[in-house]
Amino acid sequence: MSQKILIIEDEKSIARFLELELQHEQFETMVAYDGRTGLELAQSEIFNCILLDVMLPQLNGIEVCRRIRKTSDVPILLITARDEVMDRVAGLDAGADDYIVKPFAIEELLARIRSILRRVKHTHTSKQLVVRDLEIDVDAYEVLFENDKIELTRKEFDLLKLLVENKNHVCTRELILETVWGFDTEVETNVVDVYIRHLRTKLQTNNDPYIETVRGVGYVMRG
């Protein structure tokens, strides 16, 4: 399966250049031209790496990085026009894995991406979660249900993973919100119910349902 990279860069010529070079290297790409759109994509889709410009409209790259880190450990490589020590420190303190300064050679950028992806592969041993006919490959972000691959959004994947990791134990709505959406989320608890419905639709079976409702408390994955 090809790896997917999110490019968050407001200079469209640079973004297009990066997109073409990465696609030439067999990466899938998505592009956002401002910080807020980039953050929304990072929180709703699954990526193997994020290239994040520091100077962005609407929401700067440091803040985007900080917010992503509240809910995700996806590798982040900062792209900055500044080579000041404090800018590099601020980016790394916000959770970035590496940085590169403009102007840069594309060969160096590709080398840094490969290095980040190798580190992730080496530090995360493959983890398989299984409940009956449901299999989750945590590292590959892949879900098989009755031997067929099902497509999930990032939030759906994180929610399903949480339920499976706590198989036969009730997850309260508050725990789900805190784990999947973050500590300071303004999302209402009824959003959890909506996402549970999405998952149930994708896990339809003639046998006992996978996700049970514990009225007034939350949800439980039955093994």
Short mmCIF file of C-alpha atoms in Angstrom, two decimals, residues 9-213:
data_model
loop_
_atom_site.label_atom_id
_atom_site.label_comp_id
_atom_site.label_asym_id
_atom_site.label_seq_id
_atom_site.Cartn_x
_atom_site.Cartn_y
_atom_site.Cartn_z
CA GLU A 9 2.04 24.99 2.22
CA ASP A 10 0.54 28.34 1.23
CA GLU A 11 2.92 29.06 -1.68
CA LYS A 12 1.09 27.21 -4.44
CA SER A 13 4.12 26.88 -6.70
CA ILE A 14 6.10 25.18 -3.92
CA ALA A 15 3.13 23.00 -2.96
CA ARG A 16 2.70 21.87 -6.57
CA PHE A 17 6.41 21.15 -6.90
CA LEU A 18 6.38 19.04 -3.74
CA GLU A 19 3.23 17.25 -4.85
CA LEU A 20 4.74 16.27 -8.21
CA GLU A 21 8.06 15.16 -6.72
CA LEU A 22 6.40 13.05 -4.04
CA GLN A 23 4.03 11.45 -6.53
CA HIS A 24 7.05 10.62 -8.69
CA GLU A 25 8.41 8.77 -5.63
CA GLN A 26 5.14 6.79 -5.45
CA PHE A 27 3.65 8.66 -2.48
CA GLU A 28 -0.02 9.62 -2.38
CA THR A 29 -0.49 13.31 -1.60
CA MET A 30 -3.06 15.79 -0.38
CA VAL A 31 -2.49 19.56 -0.25
CA ALA A 32 -3.81 22.35 1.98
CA TYR A 33 -2.95 26.02 1.45
CA ASP A 34 -3.71 27.37 4.92
CA GLY A 35 -3.23 26.19 8.49
CA ARG A 36 -6.87 25.71 9.40
CA THR A 37 -7.66 23.54 6.37
CA GLY A 38 -4.46 21.58 6.95
CA LEU A 39 -5.38 20.94 10.56
CA GLU A 40 -8.86 19.74 9.58
CA LEU A 41 -7.39 17.32 7.04
CA ALA A 42 -4.79 16.06 9.53
CA GLN A 43 -7.55 15.35 12.05
CA SER A 44 -9.96 13.69 9.62
CA GLU A 45 -7.68 11.66 7.33
CA ILE A 46 -4.90 9.15 7.92
CA PHE A 47 -1.39 10.14 6.79
CA ASN A 48 2.05 8.57 7.10
CA CYS A 49 3.78 11.95 7.22
CA ILE A 50 2.94 15.67 7.18
CA LEU A 51 5.04 18.39 5.52
CA LEU A 52 4.16 21.58 7.38
CA ASP A 53 5.18 25.10 6.47
CA VAL A 54 5.67 27.39 9.46
CA MET A 55 4.40 30.66 7.98
CA LEU A 56 0.77 29.94 7.07
CA PRO A 57 -2.41 32.06 6.84
CA GLN A 58 -5.25 31.55 9.34
CA LEU A 59 -3.22 29.32 11.67
CA ASN A 60 0.58 29.22 11.79
CA GLY A 61 2.48 25.96 11.43
CA ILE A 62 3.68 25.84 15.05
CA GLU A 63 0.10 26.00 16.32
CA VAL A 64 -1.06 23.45 13.73
CA CYS A 65 1.69 21.10 14.91
CA ARG A 66 0.79 21.62 18.56
CA ARG A 67 -2.89 20.83 17.94
CA ILE A 68 -2.14 17.74 15.84
CA ARG A 69 0.08 16.42 18.63
CA LYS A 70 -2.83 16.45 21.08
CA THR A 71 -4.41 13.48 19.30
CA SER A 72 -1.84 12.03 16.88
CA ASP A 73 1.80 10.92 16.67
CA VAL A 74 1.94 11.18 12.86
CA PRO A 75 5.47 12.22 11.76
CA ILE A 76 5.68 15.97 11.09
CA LEU A 77 8.47 17.65 9.11
CA LEU A 78 8.49 21.45 9.37
CA ILE A 79 9.37 23.54 6.35
CA THR A 80 10.58 27.01 7.30
CA ALA A 81 12.08 30.03 5.59
CA ARG A 82 13.79 30.99 8.82
CA ASP A 83 16.97 29.43 10.16
CA GLU A 84 16.80 31.08 13.56
CA VAL A 85 17.54 28.79 16.50
CA MET A 86 14.39 29.83 18.37
CA ASP A 87 12.17 28.97 15.39
CA ARG A 88 13.67 25.50 15.18
CA VAL A 89 13.35 25.04 18.93
CA ALA A 90 9.71 26.21 18.91
CA GLY A 91 8.86 23.74 16.16
CA LEU A 92 10.54 20.80 17.85
CA ASP A 93 9.00 21.72 21.21
CA ALA A 94 5.59 21.75 19.52
CA GLY A 95 6.14 18.13 18.53
CA ALA A 96 7.75 18.23 15.09
CA ASP A 97 10.03 15.30 14.27
CA ASP A 98 12.40 17.22 11.99
CA TYR A 99 12.71 20.45 10.01
CA ILE A 100 14.20 21.69 6.76
CA VAL A 101 15.01 25.28 5.79
CA LYS A 102 14.04 26.92 2.49
CA PRO A 103 15.51 26.87 -0.06
CA PHE A 104 16.27 23.16 0.03
CA ALA A 105 17.24 20.47 -2.44
CA ILE A 106 14.43 18.02 -3.10
CA GLU A 107 16.90 15.16 -2.59
CA GLU A 108 17.50 16.31 0.98
CA LEU A 109 13.78 16.59 1.69
CA LEU A 110 13.15 13.07 0.33
CA ALA A 111 16.03 11.74 2.43
CA ARG A 112 14.56 13.33 5.57
CA ILE A 113 11.12 11.87 4.80
CA ARG A 114 12.60 8.39 4.29
CA SER A 115 14.54 8.75 7.55
CA ILE A 116 11.41 9.73 9.50
CA LEU A 117 9.40 6.86 8.03
CA ARG A 118 12.20 4.39 8.86
CA ARG A 119 12.31 5.60 12.46
CA VAL A 120 8.56 5.18 12.77
CA LYS A 121 8.76 1.66 11.34
CA HIS A 122 11.55 0.66 13.72
CA THR A 123 10.02 2.17 16.85
CA HIS A 124 6.52 0.78 16.32
CA THR A 125 6.37 -2.98 16.16
CA SER A 126 3.53 -4.28 14.07
CA LYS A 127 0.39 -4.49 16.16
CA GLN A 128 -2.62 -6.55 15.16
CA LEU A 129 -5.92 -6.31 17.00
CA VAL A 130 -8.49 -9.02 16.38
CA VAL A 131 -12.11 -9.43 17.45
CA ARG A 132 -13.93 -12.29 15.74
CA ASP A 133 -13.97 -11.42 12.00
CA LEU A 134 -12.59 -7.93 12.60
CA GLU A 135 -8.83 -7.30 12.19
CA ILE A 136 -7.02 -4.00 12.75
CA ASP A 137 -3.45 -3.39 11.59
CA VAL A 138 -2.56 -0.44 13.80
CA ASP A 139 0.64 0.51 11.96
CA ALA A 140 -0.83 0.31 8.46
CA TYR A 141 -4.14 1.92 9.50
CA GLU A 142 -5.95 -0.93 7.79
CA VAL A 143 -9.14 -2.64 8.89
CA LEU A 144 -10.39 -5.96 7.55
CA PHE A 145 -13.94 -7.07 8.24
CA GLU A 146 -14.91 -10.58 7.14
CA ASN A 147 -11.72 -10.54 5.01
CA ASP A 148 -12.72 -7.35 3.16
CA LYS A 149 -10.93 -4.04 3.65
CA ILE A 150 -13.20 -1.29 4.95
CA GLU A 151 -12.49 2.42 4.60
CA LEU A 152 -12.59 4.51 7.79
CA THR A 153 -11.94 8.16 8.53
CA ARG A 154 -9.23 8.95 11.09
CA LYS A 155 -11.79 9.48 13.87
CA GLU A 156 -13.65 6.28 12.99
CA PHE A 157 -10.36 4.36 13.05
CA ASP A 158 -9.31 5.83 16.41
CA LEU A 159 -12.74 5.11 17.90
CA LEU A 160 -12.78 1.52 16.64
CA LYS A 161 -9.22 0.96 17.90
CA LEU A 162 -10.18 2.26 21.36
CA LEU A 163 -13.20 -0.05 21.56
CA VAL A 164 -11.21 -3.09 20.40
CA GLU A 165 -8.34 -2.38 22.80
CA ASN A 166 -10.93 -2.33 25.61
CA LYS A 167 -12.83 -5.39 24.39
CA ASN A 168 -15.61 -6.46 26.79
CA HIS A 169 -15.01 -3.34 28.92
CA VAL A 170 -17.39 -0.39 28.70
CA CYS A 171 -15.97 2.85 27.27
CA THR A 172 -17.88 5.86 28.55
CA ARG A 173 -18.74 8.69 26.18
CA GLU A 174 -16.45 10.94 28.22
CA LEU A 175 -13.52 8.54 27.84
CA ILE A 176 -14.15 8.27 24.10
CA LEU A 177 -14.28 12.07 23.70
CA GLU A 178 -11.11 12.54 25.74
CA THR A 179 -9.18 9.82 23.87
CA VAL A 180 -10.37 10.34 20.30
CA TRP A 181 -11.11 14.09 20.20
CA GLY A 182 -8.72 15.41 22.87
CA PHE A 183 -8.83 16.85 26.37
CA ASP A 184 -9.99 20.36 25.49
CA THR A 185 -12.44 19.43 22.76
CA GLU A 186 -15.66 21.40 22.41
CA VAL A 187 -17.34 18.47 20.66
CA GLU A 188 -20.63 17.38 22.24
CA THR A 189 -21.06 13.80 23.48
CA ASN A 190 -23.77 13.15 20.88
CA VAL A 191 -21.02 13.22 18.23
CA VAL A 192 -19.85 9.92 19.74
CA ASP A 193 -23.27 8.43 19.01
CA VAL A 194 -23.05 9.59 15.40
CA TYR A 195 -19.66 7.95 14.91
CA ILE A 196 -20.84 4.75 16.57
CA ARG A 197 -23.67 4.61 14.02
CA HIS A 198 -21.13 5.01 11.22
CA LEU A 199 -19.09 2.11 12.57
CA ARG A 200 -22.14 -0.12 13.03
CA THR A 201 -23.11 0.51 9.41
CA LYS A 202 -19.68 -0.64 8.29
CA LEU A 203 -19.67 -3.66 10.64
CA GLN A 204 -23.06 -5.08 9.75
CA THR A 205 -23.33 -8.79 10.45
CA ASN A 206 -25.95 -11.52 10.70
CA ASN A 207 -24.41 -12.63 13.97
CA ASP A 208 -24.29 -10.82 17.32
CA PRO A 209 -23.49 -7.10 16.89
CA TYR A 210 -19.92 -6.03 17.56
CA ILE A 211 -20.73 -2.79 19.39
CA GLU A 212 -23.31 -2.79 22.17
CA THR A 213 -24.87 0.23 23.85
#
